[in-house]
Tab-separated table of C-alpha atoms in Angstrom:
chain	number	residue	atom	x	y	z
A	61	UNK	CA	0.000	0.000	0.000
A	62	UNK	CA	0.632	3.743	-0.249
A	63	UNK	CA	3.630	4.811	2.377
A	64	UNK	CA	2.942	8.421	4.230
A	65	UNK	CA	5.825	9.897	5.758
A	66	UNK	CA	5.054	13.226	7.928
A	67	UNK	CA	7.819	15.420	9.207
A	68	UNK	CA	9.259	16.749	11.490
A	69	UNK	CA	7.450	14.198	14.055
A	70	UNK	CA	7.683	16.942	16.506
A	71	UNK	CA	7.648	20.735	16.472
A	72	UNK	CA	7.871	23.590	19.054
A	73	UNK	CA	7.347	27.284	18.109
A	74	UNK	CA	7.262	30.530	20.046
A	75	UNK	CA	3.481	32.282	19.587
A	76	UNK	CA	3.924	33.823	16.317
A	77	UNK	CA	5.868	32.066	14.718
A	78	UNK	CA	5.915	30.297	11.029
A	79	UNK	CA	6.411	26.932	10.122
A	80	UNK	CA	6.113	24.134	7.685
A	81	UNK	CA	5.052	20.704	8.043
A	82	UNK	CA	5.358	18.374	5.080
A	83	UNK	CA	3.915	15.197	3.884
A	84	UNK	CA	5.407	13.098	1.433
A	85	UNK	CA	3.599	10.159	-0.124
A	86	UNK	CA	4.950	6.594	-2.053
A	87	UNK	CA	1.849	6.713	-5.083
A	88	UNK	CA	-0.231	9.103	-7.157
A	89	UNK	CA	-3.038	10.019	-5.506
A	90	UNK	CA	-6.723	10.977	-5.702
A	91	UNK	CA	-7.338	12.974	-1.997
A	92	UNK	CA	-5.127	14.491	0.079
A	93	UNK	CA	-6.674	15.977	3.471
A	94	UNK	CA	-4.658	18.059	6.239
A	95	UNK	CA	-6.157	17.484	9.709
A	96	UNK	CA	-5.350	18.892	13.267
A	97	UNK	CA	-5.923	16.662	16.109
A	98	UNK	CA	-6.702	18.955	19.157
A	99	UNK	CA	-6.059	18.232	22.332
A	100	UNK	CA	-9.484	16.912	23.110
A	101	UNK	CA	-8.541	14.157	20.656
A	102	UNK	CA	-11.106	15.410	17.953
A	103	UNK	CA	-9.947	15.734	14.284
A	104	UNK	CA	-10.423	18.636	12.703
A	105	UNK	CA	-10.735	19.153	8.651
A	106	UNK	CA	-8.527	21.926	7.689
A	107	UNK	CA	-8.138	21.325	3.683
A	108	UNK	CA	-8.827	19.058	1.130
A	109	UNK	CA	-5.993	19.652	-1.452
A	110	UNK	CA	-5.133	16.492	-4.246
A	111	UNK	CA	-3.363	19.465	-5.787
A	112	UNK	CA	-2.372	22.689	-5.906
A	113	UNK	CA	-2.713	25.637	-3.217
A	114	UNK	CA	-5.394	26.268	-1.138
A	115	UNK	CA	-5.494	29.342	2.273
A	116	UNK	CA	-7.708	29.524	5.311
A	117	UNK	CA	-7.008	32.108	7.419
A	118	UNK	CA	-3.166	31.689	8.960
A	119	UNK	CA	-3.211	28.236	7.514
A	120	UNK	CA	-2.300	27.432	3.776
A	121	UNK	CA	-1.527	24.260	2.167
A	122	UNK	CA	-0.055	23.031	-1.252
A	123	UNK	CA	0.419	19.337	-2.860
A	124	UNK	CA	2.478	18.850	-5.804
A	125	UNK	CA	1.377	15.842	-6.888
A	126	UNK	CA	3.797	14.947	-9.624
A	127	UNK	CA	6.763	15.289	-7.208
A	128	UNK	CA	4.133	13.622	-4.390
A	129	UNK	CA	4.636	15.692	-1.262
A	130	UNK	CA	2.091	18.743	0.398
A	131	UNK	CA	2.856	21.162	2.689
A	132	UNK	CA	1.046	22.913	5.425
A	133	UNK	CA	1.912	26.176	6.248
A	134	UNK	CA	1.122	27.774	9.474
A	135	UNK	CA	1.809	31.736	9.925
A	136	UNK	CA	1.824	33.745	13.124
A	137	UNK	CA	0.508	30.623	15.309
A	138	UNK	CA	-1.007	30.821	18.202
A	139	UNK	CA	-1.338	28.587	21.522
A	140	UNK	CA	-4.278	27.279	20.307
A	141	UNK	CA	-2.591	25.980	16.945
A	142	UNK	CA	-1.125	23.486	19.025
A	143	UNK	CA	-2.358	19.372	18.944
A	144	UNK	CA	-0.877	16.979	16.050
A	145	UNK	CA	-1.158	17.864	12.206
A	146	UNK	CA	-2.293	14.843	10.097
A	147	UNK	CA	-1.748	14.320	6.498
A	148	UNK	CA	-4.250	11.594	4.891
A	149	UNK	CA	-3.987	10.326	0.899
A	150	UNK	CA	-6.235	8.105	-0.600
A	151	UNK	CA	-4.822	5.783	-3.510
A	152	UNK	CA	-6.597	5.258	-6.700
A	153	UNK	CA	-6.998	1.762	-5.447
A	154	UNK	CA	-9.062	1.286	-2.424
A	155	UNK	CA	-11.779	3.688	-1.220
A	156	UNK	CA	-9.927	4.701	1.971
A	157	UNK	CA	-7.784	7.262	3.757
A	158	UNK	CA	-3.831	6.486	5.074
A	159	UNK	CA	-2.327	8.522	7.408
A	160	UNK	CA	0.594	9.594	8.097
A	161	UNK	CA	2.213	9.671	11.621
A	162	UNK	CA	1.237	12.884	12.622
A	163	UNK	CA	3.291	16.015	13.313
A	164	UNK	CA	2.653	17.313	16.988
A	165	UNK	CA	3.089	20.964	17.231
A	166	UNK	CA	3.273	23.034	20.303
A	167	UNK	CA	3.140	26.401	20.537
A	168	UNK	CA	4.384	28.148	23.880
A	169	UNK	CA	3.109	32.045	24.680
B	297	UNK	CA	-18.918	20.883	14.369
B	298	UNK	CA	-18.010	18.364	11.322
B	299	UNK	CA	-21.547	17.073	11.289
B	300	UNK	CA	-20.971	13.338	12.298
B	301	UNK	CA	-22.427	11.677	15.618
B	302	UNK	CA	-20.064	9.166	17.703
B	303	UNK	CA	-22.037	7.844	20.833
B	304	UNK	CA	-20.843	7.107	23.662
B	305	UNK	CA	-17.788	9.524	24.209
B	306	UNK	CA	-15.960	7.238	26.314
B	307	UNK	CA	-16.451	3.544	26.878
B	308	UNK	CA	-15.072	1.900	29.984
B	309	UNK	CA	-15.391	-2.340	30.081
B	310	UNK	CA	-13.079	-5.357	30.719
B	311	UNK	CA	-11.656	-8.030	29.189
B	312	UNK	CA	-13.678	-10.405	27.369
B	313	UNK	CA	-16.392	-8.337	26.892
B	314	UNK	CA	-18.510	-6.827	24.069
B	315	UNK	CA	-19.313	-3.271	23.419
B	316	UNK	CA	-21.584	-1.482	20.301
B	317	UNK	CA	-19.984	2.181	18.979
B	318	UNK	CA	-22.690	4.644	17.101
B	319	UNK	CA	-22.046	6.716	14.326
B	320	UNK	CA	-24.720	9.015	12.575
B	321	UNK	CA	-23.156	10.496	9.140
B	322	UNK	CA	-23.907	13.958	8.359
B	323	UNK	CA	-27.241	14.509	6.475
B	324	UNK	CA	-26.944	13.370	3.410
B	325	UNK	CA	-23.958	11.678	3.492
B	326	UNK	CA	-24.469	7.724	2.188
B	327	UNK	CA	-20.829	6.551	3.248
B	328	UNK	CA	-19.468	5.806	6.679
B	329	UNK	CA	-15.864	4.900	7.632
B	330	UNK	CA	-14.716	3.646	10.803
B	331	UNK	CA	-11.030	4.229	11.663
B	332	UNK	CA	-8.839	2.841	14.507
B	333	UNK	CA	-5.839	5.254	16.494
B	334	UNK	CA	-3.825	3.459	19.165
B	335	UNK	CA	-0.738	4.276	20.563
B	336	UNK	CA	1.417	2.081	18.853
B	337	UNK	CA	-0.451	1.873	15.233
B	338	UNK	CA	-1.652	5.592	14.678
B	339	UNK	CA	-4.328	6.058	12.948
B	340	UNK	CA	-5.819	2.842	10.603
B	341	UNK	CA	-8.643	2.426	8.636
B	342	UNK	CA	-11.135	-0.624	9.285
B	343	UNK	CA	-13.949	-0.395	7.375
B	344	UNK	CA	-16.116	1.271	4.751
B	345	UNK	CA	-19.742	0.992	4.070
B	346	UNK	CA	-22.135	2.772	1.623
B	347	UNK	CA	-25.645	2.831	1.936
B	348	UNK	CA	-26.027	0.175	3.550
B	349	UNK	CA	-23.182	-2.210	1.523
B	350	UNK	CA	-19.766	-2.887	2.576
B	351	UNK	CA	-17.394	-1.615	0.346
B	352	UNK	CA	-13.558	-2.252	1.318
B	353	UNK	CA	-12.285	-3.594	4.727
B	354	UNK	CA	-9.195	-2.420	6.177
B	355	UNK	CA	-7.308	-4.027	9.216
B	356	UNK	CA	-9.964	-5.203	10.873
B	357	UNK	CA	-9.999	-8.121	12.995
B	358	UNK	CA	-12.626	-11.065	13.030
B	359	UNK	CA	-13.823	-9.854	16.173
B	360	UNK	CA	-15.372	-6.517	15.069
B	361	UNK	CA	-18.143	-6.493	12.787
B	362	UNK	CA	-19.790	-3.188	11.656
B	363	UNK	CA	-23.097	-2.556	9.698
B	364	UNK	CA	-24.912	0.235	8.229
B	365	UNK	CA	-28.645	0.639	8.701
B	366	UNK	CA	-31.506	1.894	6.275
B	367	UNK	CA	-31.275	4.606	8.213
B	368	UNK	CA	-27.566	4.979	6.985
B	369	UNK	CA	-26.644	5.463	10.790
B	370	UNK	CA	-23.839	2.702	11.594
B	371	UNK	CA	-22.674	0.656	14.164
B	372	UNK	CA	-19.285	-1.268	15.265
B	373	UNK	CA	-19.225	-4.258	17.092
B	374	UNK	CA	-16.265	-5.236	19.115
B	375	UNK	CA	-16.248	-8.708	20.914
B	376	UNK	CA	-13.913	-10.964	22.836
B	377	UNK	CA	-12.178	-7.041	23.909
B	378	UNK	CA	-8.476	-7.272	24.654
B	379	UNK	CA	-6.512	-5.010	26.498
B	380	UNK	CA	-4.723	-4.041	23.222
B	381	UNK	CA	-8.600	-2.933	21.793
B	382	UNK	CA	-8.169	0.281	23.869
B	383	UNK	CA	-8.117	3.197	21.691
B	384	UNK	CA	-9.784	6.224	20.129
B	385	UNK	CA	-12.185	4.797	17.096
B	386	UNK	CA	-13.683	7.388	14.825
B	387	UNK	CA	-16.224	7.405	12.153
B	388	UNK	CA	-16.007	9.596	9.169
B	389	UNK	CA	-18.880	10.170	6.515
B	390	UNK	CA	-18.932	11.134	2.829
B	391	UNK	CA	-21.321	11.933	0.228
B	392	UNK	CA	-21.048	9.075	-2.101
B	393	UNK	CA	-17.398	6.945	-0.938
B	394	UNK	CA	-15.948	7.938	-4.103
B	395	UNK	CA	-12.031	8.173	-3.049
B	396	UNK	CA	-12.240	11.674	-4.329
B	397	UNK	CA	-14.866	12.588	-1.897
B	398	UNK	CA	-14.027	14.547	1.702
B	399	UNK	CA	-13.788	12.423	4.467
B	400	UNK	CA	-15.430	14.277	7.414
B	401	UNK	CA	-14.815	12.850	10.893
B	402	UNK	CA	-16.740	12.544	14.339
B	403	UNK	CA	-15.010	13.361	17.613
B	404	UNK	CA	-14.798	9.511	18.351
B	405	UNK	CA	-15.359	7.143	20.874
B	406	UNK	CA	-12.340	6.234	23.552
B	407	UNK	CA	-12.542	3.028	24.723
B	408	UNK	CA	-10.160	2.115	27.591
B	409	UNK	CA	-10.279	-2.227	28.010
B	410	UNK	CA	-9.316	-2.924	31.913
């Protein structure tokens, strides 16, 4: 199956701070989804991006999908941007979402 | 708010035992997905289900079973529990279960096996 690597596996920033978390993936394919896992344990959508560059607010994301990695971008974080980041791809084969291992972010005021 | 139900929050029970998870998909969503996170597997899908059909199964072991009711609410059954069964497990619904649809997920269901 698909491999999803996610790095770094850890991350601590100083409130306001950028940084960029990237997910690289084995195959081509058909979703790509950017999560944050708060500290409640919910996950929380924060794009849907097979390809090219989506922005939410602080957050923005891109996938190149011929050279098979995304990136999430946060900007000017905030305590509350902390909890683990999950990248999810879905192959063309299958009808179901791999994850990556997560990047856990803190960010200290 | 994503849209999807998960009853109960948290689930306490022992070994041996048998417990039922809820999901409710968000209206008008046909396709439910129940994934697995543990400590030492992350996060793994088990099962898929679309209007009522299984579609693709994941890891899931012969002691869960999951189904998907007219009502397209679904359900996952997990038997014989084992301490190792103790996790978060989350549904997530979509509009059709076309690979290219958005996965949206409820706040799950922690289950802690004593």
């Amino acid at each position: 199956g698909i491999q999803v690597e996610q790095s770094p596996p850890d991350l601590i920033l100083q409130e306001g701070a950028n940084s960029t978390l990237r997910c690289n993936f084995s195959d081509s394919v058909n979703n790509l989804q950017w999560f944050h896992q708060n500290p409640w344990g919910q996950l929380i959508n924060l794009f849907y991006i097979p390809s090219g560059t989506k922005q939410n607010g602080r957050l923005s994301a891109t996938t190149v999908a011929t050279e098979r990695y995304s990136l999430l971008y946060i900007s000017s974080s905030q305590t509350t941007d902390s909890g683990v980041y999950f990248c999810a791809v879905g192959e063309a084969a299958g009808n179901k979402l791999t994850f990556g291992g997560g990047t856990r972010v803190l960010v200290k005021p | 708010d994503s849209g999807v139900t998960q009853t109960p929050k948290h689930l306490i029970t022992a070994t041996g035992q048998r417990v039922t998870l809820r999901c409710s998909p968000r209206s008008g969503d046909l396709s439910v997905y129940w994934y697995q996170q543990s400590l030492d597997q992350g996060l793994q899908f088990l099962i898929h289900y679309y209007n009522g059909e299984e579609r693709a199964k994941g890891n899931i072991l012969e002691r869960f079973s999951a189904q998907q009711f007219p009502d397209l609410h679904s359900e996952l059954n997990l038997s014989s529990l084992e301490l190792g069964d103790s996790a978060l497990y989350f549904c997530a619904s979509s509009i059709e279960g076309h690979i290219t649809d958005t996965q949206y997920f409820g706040p799950g269901t922690r289950l802690t096996v004593l």
